[in-house]
Short mmCIF file of C-alpha atoms and ligand atoms in Angstrom, two decimals:
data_model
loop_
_atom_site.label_atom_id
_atom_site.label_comp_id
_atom_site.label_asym_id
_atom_site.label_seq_id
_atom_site.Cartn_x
_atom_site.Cartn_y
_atom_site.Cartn_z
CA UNK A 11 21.09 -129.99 -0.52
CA UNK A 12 18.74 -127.96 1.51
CA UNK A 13 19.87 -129.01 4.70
CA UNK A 14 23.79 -127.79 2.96
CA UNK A 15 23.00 -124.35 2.55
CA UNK A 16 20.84 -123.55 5.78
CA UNK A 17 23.90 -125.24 7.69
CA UNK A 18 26.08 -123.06 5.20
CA UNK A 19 23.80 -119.35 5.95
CA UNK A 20 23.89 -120.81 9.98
CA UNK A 21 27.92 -120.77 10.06
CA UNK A 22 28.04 -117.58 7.85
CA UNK A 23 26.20 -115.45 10.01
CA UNK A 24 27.59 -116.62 13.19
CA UNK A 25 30.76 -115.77 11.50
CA UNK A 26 29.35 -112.46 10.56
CA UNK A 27 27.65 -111.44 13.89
CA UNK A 28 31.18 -112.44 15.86
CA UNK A 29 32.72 -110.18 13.97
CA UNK A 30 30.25 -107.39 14.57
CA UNK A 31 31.05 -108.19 17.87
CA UNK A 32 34.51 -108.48 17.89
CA UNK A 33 34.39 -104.43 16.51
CA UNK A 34 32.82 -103.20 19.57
CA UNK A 35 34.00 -105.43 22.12
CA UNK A 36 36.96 -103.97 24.65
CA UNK A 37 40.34 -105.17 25.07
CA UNK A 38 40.61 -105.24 29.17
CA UNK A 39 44.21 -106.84 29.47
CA UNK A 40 47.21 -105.00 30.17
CA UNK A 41 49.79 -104.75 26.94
CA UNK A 42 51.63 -107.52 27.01
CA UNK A 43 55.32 -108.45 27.41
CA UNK A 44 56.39 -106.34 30.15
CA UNK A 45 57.98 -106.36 33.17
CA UNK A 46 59.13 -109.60 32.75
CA UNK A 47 61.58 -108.86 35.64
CA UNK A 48 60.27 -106.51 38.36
CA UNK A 49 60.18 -103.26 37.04
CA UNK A 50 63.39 -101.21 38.63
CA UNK A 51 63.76 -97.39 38.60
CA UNK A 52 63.00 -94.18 40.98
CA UNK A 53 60.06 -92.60 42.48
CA UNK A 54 59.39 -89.48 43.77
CA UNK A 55 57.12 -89.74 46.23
CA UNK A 56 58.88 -90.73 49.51
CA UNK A 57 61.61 -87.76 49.74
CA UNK A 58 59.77 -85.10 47.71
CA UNK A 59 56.05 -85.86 48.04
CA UNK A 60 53.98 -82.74 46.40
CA UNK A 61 57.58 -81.34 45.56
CA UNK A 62 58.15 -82.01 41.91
CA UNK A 63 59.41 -79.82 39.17
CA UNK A 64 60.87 -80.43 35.68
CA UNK A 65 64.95 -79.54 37.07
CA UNK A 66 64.25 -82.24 39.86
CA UNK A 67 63.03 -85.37 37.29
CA UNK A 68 66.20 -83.96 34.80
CA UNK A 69 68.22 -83.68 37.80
CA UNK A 70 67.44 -87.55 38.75
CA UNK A 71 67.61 -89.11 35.23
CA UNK A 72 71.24 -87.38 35.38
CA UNK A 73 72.26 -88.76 38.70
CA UNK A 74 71.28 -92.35 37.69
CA UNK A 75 73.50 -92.31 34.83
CA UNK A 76 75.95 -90.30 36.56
CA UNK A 77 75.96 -92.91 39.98
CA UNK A 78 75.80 -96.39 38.00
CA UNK A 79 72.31 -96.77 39.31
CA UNK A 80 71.34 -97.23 35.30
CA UNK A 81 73.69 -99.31 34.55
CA UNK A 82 72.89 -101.24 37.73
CA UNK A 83 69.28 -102.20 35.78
CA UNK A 84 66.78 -99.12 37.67
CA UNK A 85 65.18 -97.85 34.24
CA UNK A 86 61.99 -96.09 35.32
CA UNK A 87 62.33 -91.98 36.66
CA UNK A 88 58.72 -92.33 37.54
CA UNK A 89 57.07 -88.42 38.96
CA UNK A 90 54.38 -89.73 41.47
CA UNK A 91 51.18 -86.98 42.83
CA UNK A 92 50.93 -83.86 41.77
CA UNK A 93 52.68 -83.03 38.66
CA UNK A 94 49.40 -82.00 37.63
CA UNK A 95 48.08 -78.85 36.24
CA UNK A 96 44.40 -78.24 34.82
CA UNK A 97 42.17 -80.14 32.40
CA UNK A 98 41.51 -77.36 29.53
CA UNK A 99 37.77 -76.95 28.03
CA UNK A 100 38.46 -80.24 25.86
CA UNK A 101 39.35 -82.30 28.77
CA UNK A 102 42.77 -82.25 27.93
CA UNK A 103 45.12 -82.76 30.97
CA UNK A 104 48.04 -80.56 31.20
CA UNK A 105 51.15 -80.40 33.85
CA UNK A 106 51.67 -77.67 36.34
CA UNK A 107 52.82 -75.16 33.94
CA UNK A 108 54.90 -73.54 36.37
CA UNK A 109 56.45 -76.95 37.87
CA UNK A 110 56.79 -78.29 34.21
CA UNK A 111 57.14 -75.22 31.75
CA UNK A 112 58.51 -77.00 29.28
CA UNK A 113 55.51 -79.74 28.79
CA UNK A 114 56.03 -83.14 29.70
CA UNK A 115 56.56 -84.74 25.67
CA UNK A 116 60.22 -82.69 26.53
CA UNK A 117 60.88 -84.17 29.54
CA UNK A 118 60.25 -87.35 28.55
CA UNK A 119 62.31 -87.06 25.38
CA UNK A 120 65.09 -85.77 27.97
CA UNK A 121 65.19 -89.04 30.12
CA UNK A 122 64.59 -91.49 26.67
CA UNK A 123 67.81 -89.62 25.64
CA UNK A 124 69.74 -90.80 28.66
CA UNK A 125 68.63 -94.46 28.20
CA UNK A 126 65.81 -94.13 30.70
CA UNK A 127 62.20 -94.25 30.77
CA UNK A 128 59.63 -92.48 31.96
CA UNK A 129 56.57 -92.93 34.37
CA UNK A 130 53.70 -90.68 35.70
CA UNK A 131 51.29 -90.80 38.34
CA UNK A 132 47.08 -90.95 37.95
CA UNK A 133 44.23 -92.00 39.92
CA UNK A 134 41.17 -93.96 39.17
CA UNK A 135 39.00 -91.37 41.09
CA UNK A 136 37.82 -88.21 40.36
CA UNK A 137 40.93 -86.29 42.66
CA UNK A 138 44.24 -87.90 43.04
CA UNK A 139 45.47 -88.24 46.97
CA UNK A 140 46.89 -85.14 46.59
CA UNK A 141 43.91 -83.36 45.43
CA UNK A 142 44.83 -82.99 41.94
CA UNK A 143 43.00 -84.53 38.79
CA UNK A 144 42.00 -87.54 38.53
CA UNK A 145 41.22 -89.70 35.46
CA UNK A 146 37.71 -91.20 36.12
CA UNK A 147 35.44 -90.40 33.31
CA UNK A 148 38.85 -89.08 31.39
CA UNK A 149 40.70 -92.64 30.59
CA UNK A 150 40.10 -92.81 27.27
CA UNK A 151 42.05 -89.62 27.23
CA UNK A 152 44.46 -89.37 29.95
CA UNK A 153 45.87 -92.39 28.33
CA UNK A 154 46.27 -91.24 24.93
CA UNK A 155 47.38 -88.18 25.96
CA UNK A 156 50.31 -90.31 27.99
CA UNK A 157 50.65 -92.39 24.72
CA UNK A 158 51.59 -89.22 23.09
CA UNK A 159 54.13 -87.68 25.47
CA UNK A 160 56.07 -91.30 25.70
CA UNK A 161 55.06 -92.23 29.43
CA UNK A 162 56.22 -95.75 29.65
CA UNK A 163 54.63 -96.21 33.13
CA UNK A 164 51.69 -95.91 34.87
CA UNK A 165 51.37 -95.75 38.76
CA UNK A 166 47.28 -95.19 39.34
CA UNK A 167 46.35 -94.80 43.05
CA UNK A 168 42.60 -95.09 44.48
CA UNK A 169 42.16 -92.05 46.70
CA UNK A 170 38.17 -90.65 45.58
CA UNK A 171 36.99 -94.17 44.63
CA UNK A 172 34.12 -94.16 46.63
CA UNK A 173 31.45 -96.73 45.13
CA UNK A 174 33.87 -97.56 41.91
CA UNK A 175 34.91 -101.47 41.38
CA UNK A 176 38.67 -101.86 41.57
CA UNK A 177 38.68 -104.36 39.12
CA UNK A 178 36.28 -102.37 36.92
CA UNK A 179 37.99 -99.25 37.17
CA UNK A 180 41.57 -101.11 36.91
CA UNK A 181 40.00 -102.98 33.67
CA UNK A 182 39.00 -99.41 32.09
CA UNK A 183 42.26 -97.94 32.51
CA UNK A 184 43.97 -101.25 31.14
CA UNK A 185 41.79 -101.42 27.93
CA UNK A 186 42.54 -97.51 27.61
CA UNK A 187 46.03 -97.92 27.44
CA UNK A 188 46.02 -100.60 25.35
CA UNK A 189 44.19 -98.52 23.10
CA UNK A 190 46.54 -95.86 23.21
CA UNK A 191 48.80 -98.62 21.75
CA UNK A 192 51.94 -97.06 23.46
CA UNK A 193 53.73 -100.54 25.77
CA UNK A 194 52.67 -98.68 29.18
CA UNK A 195 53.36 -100.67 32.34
CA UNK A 196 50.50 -100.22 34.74
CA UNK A 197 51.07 -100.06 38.42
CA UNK A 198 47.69 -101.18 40.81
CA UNK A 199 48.21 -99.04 43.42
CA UNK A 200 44.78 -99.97 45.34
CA UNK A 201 46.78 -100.80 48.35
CA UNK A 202 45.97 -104.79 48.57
CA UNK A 203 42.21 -103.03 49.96
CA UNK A 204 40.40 -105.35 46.99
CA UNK A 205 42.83 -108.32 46.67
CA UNK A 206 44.55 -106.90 43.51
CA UNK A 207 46.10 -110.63 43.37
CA UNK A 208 43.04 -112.18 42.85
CA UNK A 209 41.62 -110.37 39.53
CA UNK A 210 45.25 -107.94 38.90
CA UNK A 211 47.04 -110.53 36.09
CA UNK A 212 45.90 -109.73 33.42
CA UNK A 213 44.65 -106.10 34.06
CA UNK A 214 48.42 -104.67 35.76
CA UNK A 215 51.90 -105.50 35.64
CA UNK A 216 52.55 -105.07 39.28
CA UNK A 217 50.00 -104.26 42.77
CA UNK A 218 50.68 -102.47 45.55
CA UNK A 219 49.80 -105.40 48.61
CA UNK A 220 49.74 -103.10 51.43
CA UNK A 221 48.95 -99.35 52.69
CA UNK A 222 51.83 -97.23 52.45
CA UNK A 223 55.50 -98.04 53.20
CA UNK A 224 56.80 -95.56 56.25
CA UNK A 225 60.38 -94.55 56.46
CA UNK A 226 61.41 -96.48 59.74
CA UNK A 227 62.03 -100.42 59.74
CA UNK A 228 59.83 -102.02 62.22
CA UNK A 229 57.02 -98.97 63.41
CA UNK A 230 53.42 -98.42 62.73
CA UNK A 231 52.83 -94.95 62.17
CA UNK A 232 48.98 -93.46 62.82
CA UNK A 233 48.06 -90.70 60.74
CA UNK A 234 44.45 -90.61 62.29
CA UNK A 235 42.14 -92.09 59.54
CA UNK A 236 45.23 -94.56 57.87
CA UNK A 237 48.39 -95.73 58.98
CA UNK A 238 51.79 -96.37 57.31
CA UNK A 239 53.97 -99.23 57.81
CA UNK A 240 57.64 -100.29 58.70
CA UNK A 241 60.03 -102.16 56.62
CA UNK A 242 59.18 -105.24 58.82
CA UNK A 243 55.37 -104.78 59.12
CA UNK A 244 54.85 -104.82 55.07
CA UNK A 245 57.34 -107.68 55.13
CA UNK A 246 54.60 -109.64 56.80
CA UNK A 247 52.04 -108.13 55.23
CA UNK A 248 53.57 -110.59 51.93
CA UNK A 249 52.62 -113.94 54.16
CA UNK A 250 50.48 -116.14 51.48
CA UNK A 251 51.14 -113.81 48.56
CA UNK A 252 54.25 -115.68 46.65
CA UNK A 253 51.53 -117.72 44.62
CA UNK A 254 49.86 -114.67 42.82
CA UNK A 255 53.52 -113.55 41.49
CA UNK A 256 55.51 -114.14 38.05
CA UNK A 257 57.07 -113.10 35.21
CA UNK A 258 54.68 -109.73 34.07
CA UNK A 259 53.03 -109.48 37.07
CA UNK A 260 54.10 -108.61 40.63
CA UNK A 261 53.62 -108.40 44.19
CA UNK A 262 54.52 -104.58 45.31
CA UNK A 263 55.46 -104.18 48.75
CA UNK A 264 56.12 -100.02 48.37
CA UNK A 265 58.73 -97.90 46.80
CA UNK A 266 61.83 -98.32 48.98
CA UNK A 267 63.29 -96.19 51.91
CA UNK A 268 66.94 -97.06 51.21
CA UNK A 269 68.99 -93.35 51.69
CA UNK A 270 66.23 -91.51 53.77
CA UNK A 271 68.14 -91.15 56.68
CA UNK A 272 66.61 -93.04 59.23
CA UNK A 273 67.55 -96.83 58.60
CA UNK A 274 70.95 -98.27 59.41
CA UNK A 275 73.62 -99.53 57.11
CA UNK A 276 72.45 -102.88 58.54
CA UNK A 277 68.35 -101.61 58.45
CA UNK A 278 69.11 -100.57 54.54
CA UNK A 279 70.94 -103.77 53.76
CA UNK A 280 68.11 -105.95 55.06
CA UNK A 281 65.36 -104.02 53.40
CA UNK A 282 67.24 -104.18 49.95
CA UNK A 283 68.23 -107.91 50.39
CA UNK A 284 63.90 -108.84 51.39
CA UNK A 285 62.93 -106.67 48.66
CA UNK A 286 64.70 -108.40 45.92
CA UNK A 287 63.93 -112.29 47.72
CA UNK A 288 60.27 -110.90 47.80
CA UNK A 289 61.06 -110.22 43.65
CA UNK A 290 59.46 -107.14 44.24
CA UNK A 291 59.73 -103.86 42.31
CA UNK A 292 62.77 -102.29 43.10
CA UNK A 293 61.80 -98.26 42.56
CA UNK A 294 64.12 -96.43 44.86
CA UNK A 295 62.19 -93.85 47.23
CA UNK A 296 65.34 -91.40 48.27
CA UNK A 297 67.59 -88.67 46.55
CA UNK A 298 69.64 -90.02 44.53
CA UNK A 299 71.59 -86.54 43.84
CA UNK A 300 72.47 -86.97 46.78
CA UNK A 301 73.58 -90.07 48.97
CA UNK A 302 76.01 -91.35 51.03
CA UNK A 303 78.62 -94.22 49.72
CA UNK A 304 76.80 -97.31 51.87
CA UNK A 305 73.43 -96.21 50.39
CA UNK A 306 74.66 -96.41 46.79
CA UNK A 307 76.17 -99.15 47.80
CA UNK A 308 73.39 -100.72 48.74
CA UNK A 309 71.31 -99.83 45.77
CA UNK A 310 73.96 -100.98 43.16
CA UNK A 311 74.66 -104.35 44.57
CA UNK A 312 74.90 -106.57 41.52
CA UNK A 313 74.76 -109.73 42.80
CA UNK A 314 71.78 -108.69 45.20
CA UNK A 315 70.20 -107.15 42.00
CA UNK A 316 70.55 -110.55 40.12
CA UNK A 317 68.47 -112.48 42.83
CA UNK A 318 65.36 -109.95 42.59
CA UNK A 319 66.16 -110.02 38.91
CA UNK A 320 66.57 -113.77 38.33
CA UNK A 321 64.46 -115.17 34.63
CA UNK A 322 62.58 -117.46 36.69
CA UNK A 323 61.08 -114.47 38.38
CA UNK A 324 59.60 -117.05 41.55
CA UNK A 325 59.24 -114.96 45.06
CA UNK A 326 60.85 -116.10 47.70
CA UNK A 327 59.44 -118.08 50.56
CA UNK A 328 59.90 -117.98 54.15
CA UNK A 329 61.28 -121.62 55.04
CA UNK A 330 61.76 -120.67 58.75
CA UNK A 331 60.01 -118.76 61.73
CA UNK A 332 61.79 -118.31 64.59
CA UNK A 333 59.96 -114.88 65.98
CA UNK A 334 63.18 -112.47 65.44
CA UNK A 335 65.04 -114.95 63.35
CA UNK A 336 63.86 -115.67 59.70
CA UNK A 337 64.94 -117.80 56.91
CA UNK A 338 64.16 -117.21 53.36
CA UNK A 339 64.78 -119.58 50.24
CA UNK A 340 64.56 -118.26 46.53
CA UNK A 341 64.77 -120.45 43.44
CA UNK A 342 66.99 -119.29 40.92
CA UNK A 343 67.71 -120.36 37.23
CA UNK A 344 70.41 -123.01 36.74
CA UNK A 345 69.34 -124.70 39.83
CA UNK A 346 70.89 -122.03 42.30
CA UNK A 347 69.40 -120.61 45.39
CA UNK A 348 69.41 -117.48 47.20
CA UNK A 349 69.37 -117.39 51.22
CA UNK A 350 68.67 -115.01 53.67
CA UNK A 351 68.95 -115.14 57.25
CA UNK A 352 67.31 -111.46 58.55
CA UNK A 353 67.98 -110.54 62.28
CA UNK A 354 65.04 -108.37 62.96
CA UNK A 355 66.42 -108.33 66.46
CA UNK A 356 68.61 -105.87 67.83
CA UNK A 357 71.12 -108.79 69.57
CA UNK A 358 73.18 -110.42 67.46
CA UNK A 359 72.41 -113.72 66.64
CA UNK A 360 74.85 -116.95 65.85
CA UNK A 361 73.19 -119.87 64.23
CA UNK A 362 74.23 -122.88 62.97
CA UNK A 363 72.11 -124.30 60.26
CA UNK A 364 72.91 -127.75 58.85
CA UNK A 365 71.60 -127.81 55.64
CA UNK A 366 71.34 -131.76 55.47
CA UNK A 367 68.61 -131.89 57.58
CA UNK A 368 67.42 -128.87 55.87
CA UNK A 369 65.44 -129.75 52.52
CA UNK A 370 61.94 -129.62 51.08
CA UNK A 371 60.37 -128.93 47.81
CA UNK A 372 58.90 -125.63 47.17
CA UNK A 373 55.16 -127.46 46.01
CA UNK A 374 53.49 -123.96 46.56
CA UNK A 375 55.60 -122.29 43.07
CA UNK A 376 58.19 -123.74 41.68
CA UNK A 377 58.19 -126.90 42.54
CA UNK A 378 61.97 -127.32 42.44
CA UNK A 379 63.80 -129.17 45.65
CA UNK A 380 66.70 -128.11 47.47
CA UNK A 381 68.59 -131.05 48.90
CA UNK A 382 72.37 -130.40 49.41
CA UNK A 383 72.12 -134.56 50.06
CA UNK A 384 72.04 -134.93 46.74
CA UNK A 385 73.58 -131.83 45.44
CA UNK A 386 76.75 -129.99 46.84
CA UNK A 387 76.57 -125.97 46.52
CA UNK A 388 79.14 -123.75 46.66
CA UNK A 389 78.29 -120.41 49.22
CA UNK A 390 78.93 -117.15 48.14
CA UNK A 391 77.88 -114.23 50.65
CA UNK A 392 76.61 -111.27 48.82
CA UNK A 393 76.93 -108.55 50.47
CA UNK A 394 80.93 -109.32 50.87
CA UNK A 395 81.59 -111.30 47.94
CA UNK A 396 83.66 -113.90 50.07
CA UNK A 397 83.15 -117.48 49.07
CA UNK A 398 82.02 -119.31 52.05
CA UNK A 399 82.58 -123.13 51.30
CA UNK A 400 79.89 -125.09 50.30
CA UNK A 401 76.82 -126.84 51.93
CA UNK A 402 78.21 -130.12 52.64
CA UNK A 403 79.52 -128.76 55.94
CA UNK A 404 76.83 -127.02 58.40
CA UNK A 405 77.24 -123.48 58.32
CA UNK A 406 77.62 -121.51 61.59
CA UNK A 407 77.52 -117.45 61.42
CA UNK A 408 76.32 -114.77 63.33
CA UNK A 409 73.94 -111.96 62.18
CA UNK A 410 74.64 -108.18 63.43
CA UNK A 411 71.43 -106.74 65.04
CA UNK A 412 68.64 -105.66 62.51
CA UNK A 413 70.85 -106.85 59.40
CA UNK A 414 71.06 -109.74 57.23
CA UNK A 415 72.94 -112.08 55.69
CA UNK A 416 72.74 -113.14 51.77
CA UNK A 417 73.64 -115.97 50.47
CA UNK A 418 73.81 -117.09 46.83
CA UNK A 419 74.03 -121.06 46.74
CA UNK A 420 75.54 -122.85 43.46
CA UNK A 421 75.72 -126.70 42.26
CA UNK A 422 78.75 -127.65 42.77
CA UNK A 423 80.90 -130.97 41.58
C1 LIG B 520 48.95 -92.84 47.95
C2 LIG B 520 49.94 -93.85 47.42
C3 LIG B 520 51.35 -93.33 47.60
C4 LIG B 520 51.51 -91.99 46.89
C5 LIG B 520 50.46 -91.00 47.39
C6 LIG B 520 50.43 -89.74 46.56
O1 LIG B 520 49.07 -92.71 49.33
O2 LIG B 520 49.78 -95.09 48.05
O3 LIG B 520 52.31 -94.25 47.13
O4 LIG B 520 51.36 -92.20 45.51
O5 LIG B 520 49.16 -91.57 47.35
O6 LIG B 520 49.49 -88.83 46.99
#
């Protein structure tokens, strides 16, 4: 009877002193449940940089109603570096009151009220990249200040990080939004410096792999003390990557050049078409006020869109290696399979690819097969829409220079 109640009081106060516990212990995971696609929407840091004002963000959220991009699936009107103002004697930070008079809880009630949703930019140091505030020793704060105006996204960069740990600092953001109990997607935008795919899962919904994305397709551009990177050079920047990425969290190659006026149709098609086989975000870099009929084009490509977009969210892998010539395989739901065959040459190339002697099993991921022995596909190319037979003939094409070609593969009976 003795032995009862000691072993009684013993599980009792363990009980008790969990609880204690549980009150003071911190939540460090990211809120749950989003991004279960990558995230899609419009950043706007490539074209405007420092340049943002409250007309410009209204000005966007109208344009991607107004051009189909919303329908199209891009959700996020996300204001990258320095919409900042001031922190006031509280700590409170405020917007640029002259950029953003009207506050940002209007602005963000503006784009909710077109469907869209809103994201803003921090950093985990004490000055963002651009000099302006940053949120280190403010999370707590900054994120239920965010919480408040109805951000839905958070994009928070590393420039001022000095002796911080990214996962640590990462970690203290994610537990402060989750405080803030608002569904905030957070964006690790560390640049791949501290393996974000080794510790990001649970902490982000999406990490930035790489430094940042230049607006050329296959350059290196030295700034001095960092470079920036091609469409082609962050392509194989991704090389051993596919493994860390699924449904809620994602591989982030950069906020796309598509409509910045230095890629080709064919340059702009191939970036698109690797971004969504990569499943990576697809935040659109350019001015969407204003862009020509191939860029739109581009952007709003539904059947393109469905690959990146595709439930069983698995990044694509690169089956094939010839130097210029790449092939890329992406599992689909329903047993279908997306193709690519990028050209990073400038020649044109023909190829004929049997896909008999073509099949493996995709052991790294997904572990599904492809085997066109066993299963006939019909071929749909996706960037023309033209139904191009079905595997159980080899396939000869050619490839412009520097383009691609798409391929969405079916059963078949
Ligand atoms: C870093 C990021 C960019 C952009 C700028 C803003 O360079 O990687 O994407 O946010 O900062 O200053």
């Amino acid at each position: 009877m003795k032995k009862l109640a000691i072993c009684a009081f013993l599980v009792i106060s363990s009980l008790l002193s969990a609880q204690e516990k549980n009150k003071y212990a911190q939540d460090y995971t990211k809120y749950p449940n989003l991004a279960l696609t990558p995230p899609m929407g419009w950043n706007s840091w490539n074209k405007f940089a420092c340049n943002v004002d409250e007309n410009l963000i209204k000005e966007i959220a109208d344009a991607m109603v107004s051009t189909g991009m919303r329908d199209a699936g891009y959700t996020y009107i996300n204001i990258d570096d320095c919409w900042h103002g001031d922190r006031d004697a509280n700590g409170f930070i405020h917007p640029d009151p002259k950029r953003f008079p009207s506050g940002m809880k209007a602005l963000a009630d503006y784009i909710h009220s077109k469907g869209l949703k809103i994201g803003i930019y921090s950093d985990a140091g004490a000055l963002t990249c651009g000099g302006r505030p940053g949120s280190r020793g403010f999370e707590n704060q900054d994120a239920k200040t965010y919480a408040d105006w109805g951000i839905d996204y958070l994009k928070y960069d590393w420039c001022s990080s000095e002796s911080l740990s990214a996962e640590g600092a990462y970690k203290t953001m994610a537990a402060a939004l989750k405080r803030a109990g608002r569904p905030i997607v957070l964006s690790i935008c560390e640049w791949g410096d501290n393996k974000p795919w080794d510790w990001g899962k649970n902490i982000g919904h999406l990490w930035r792999t790489t430094g940042d994305i230049y607006n050329c397709f296959d350059c290196i551009e030295d700034h001095g003390t960092w470079k920036s990177f091609g469409v082609l050079q962050i392509l194989d920047k991704q090389e051993g990557l596919r493994k860390f990425a699924g449904p809620g969290h994602w591989n982030d190659p950069d906020m796309m050049e598509i409509g910045n006026g230095n890629l080709t149709a064919g340059e702009e098609r191939a970036h698109f078409s690797m971004w969504t086989m990569l499943a990576a975000p697809l935040i659109a870099g350019n001015d969407i006020r204003n862009m020509n009929a191939e860029t739109l084009q581009v952007l709003t490509n539904k059947k393109v869109i469905a690959v990146n977009q595709d439930k069983l969210g698995v990044q694509g892998l690169k089956y094939k290696d010839d130097g210029d010539f790449e092939i890329w395989f992406k599992p689909l739901e329903n047993g279908d399979w997306a193709v690519a065959f990028l050209n990073r040459n400038a020649t044109p190339k023909t190829y004929n690819f049997d896909w008999k002697n073509n099949q493996f099993t995709d052991d790294e991921v997904s572990k599904l097969t492809f085997n066109s022995s066993n299963q006939n596909y019909s071929i749909e190319n996706l960037w023309t829409d033209k139904k191009m037979g079905n595997t159980n003939k080899s396939f000869k094409f050619t490839v412009p220079g520097k383009d691609i070609l798409m391929l969405r593969l079916s059963p078949a009976n």
